[in-house]
C-alpha positions as a printed NumPy array, in Angstrom:
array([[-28.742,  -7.989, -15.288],
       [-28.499, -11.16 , -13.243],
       [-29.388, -11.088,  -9.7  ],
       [-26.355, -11.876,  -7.923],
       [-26.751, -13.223,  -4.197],
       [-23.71 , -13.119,  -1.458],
       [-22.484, -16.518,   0.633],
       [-19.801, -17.057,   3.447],
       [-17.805, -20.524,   3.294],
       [-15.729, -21.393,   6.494],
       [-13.939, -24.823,   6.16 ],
       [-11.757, -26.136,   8.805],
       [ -9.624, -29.835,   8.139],
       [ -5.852, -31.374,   8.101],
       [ -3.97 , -29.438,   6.554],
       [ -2.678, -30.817,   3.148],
       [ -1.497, -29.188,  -0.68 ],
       [ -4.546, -28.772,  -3.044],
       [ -6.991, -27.678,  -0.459],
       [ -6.858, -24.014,  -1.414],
       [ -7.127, -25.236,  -5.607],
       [-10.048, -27.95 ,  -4.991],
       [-11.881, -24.927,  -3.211],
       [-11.657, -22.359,  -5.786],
       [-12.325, -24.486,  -8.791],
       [-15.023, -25.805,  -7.384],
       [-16.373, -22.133,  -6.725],
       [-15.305, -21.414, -10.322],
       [-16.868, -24.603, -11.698],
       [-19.848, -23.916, -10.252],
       [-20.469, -19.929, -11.685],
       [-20.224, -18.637,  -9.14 ],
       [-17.153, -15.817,  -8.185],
       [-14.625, -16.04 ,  -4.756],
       [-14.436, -11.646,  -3.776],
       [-12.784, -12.301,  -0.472],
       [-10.985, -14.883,   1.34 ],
       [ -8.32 , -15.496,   4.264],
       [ -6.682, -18.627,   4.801],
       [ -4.495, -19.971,   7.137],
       [ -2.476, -22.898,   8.559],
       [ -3.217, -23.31 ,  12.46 ],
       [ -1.499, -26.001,  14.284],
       [ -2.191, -28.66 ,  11.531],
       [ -5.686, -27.405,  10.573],
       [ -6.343, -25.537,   6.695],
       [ -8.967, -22.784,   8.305],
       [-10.428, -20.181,   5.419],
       [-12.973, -18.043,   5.471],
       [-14.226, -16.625,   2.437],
       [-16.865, -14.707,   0.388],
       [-18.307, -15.51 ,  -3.285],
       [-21.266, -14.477,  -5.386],
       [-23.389, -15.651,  -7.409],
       [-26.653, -16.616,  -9.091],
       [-28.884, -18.362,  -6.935],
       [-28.333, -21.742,  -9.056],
       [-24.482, -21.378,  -8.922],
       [-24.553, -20.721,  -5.186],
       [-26.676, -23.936,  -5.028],
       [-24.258, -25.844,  -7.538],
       [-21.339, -24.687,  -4.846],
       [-23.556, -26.004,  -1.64 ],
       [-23.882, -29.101,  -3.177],
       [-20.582, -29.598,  -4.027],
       [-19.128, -29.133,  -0.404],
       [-20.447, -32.263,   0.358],
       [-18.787, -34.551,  -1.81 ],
       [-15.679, -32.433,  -1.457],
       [-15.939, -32.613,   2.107],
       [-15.817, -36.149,   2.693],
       [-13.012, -36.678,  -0.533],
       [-11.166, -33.885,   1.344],
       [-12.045, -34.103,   4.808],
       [-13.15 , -31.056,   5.232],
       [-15.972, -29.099,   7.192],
       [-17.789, -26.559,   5.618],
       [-20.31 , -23.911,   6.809],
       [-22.197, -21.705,   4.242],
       [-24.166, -18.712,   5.023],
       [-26.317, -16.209,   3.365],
       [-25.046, -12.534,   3.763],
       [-25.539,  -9.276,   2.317],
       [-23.083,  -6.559,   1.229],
       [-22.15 ,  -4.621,   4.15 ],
       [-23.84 ,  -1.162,   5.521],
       [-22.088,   1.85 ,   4.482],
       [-20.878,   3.363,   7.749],
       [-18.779,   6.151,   8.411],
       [-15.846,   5.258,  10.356],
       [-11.699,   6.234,  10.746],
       [ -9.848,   3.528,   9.655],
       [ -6.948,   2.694,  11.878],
       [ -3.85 ,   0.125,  12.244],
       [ -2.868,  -1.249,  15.62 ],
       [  0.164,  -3.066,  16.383],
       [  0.698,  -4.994,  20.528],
       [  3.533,  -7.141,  21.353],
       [  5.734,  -8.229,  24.304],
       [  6.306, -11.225,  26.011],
       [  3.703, -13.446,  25.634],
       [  1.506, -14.069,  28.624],
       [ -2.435, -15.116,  28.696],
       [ -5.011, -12.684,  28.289],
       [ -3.663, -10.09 ,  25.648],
       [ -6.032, -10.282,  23.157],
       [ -9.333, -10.114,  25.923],
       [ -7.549,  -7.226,  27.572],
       [ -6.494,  -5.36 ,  23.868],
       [-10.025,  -5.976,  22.949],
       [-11.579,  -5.157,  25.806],
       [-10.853,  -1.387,  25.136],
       [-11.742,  -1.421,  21.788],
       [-15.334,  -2.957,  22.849],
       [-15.657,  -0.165,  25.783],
       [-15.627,   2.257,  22.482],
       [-17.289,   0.661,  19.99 ],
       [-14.712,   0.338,  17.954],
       [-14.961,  -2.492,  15.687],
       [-11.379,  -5.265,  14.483],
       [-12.199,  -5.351,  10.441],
       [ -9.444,  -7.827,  10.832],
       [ -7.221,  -9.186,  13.032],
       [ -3.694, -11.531,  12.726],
       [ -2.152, -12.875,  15.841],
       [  0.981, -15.029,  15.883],
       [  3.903, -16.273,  18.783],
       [  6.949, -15.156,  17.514],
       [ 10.313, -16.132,  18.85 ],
       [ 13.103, -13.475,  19.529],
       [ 16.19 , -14.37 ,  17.348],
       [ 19.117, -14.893,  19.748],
       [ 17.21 , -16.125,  23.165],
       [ 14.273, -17.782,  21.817],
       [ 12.175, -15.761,  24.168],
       [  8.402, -16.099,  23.054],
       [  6.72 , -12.332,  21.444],
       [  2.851, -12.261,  21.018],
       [  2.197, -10.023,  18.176],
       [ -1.251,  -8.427,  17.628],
       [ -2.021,  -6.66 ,  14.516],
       [ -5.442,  -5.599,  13.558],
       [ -7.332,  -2.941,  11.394],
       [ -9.785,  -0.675,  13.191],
       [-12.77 ,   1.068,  12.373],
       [-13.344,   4.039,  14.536],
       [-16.507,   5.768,  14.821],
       [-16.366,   9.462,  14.506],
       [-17.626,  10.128,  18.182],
       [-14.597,   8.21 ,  19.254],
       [-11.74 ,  10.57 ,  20.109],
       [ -8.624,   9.008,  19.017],
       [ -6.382,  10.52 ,  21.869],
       [ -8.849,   9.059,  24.252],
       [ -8.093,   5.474,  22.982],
       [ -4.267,   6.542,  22.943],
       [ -3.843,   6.566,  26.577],
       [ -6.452,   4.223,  26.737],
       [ -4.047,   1.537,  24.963],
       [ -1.244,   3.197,  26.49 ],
       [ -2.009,   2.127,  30.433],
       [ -3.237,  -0.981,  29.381],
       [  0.122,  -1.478,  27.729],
       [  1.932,  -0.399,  30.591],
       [  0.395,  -2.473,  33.122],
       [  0.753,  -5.478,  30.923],
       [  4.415,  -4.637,  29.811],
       [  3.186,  -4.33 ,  26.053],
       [  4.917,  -2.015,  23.239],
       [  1.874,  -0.925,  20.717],
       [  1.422,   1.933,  17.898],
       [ -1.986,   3.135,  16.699],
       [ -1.91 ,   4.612,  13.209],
       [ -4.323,   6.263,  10.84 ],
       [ -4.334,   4.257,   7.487],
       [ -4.924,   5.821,   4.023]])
């Protein structure tokens, strides 16, 4: 069996169609396999983060070819070595903030996850605009992982007087 090694690609540059297709076949080209990816359009910036495997040669075949598709493209790329992740047990949860955006939300939601140890496996954040006024809505939506010692009431009321004070609607749920 081959020895298969583990990267992480983050590219960041103007946002234009093909970026997302010139990445993967390259990847492809190269032997090597894309397992996980996000991608997203930010202001006028492509940002993606991703993970592929592969042989050591195909993971050098892929470094290589960032650089000439970084300067075709525009592009800039950061590759790292990782490893699959530790097997930890944890309570996987969903949370969902929003309200009128003001500065600060994310620090403050985040803050009492830190306090706990409680790790954001992922996170989306977005401005929204109500329908009929136009009034600006943050929206935060992450996944959790919980450690066992963590009681989940606890973080409840936690979230909930943080939410208060900031004039936040939120929902913690257990996901399946």
């Amino acid at each position: 069996m081959t020895d298969r090694k583990l990267k992480v690609m983050t590219a960041v540059g103007s946002d234009r169609p093909g970026l997302v297709k010139a990445i993967s076949t390259l990847i492809h080209g190269s032997g090597a396999n894309l397992e996980d990816s996000r991608m997203a359009i930010l202001g006028g910036e492509f940002a993606l983060v991703l993970l592929y495997s592969g042989t050591v040669e195909a993971l050098e075949r892929v470094q290589a070819g960032t650089e000439s598709l970084g300067s075709k493209l525009e592009l800039q790329f950061i590759i790292k070595d990782t490893a699959n992740p530790t097997a930890r047990p944890y309570r996987s949860y969903r949370i969902r903030v929003s309200g009128l955006d003001h500065p600060g939300i994310v620090e403050r939601v985040t803050d009492v996850l830190a306090l706990r140890q409680v790790n954001v496996e992922s996170l989306d954040t977005r401005l929204a605009h109500q329908p009929l006024t136009g009034t600006p809505t943050f929206v935060f939506d992450a996944t959790l992982q919980i450690p066992p010692e963590v009681a989940v009431a606890e973080l409840r009321k936690a979230l909930a007087e943080l939410c208060d004070a900031e004039q936040l609607d939120f929902s913690l749920e257990a996901r399946l």
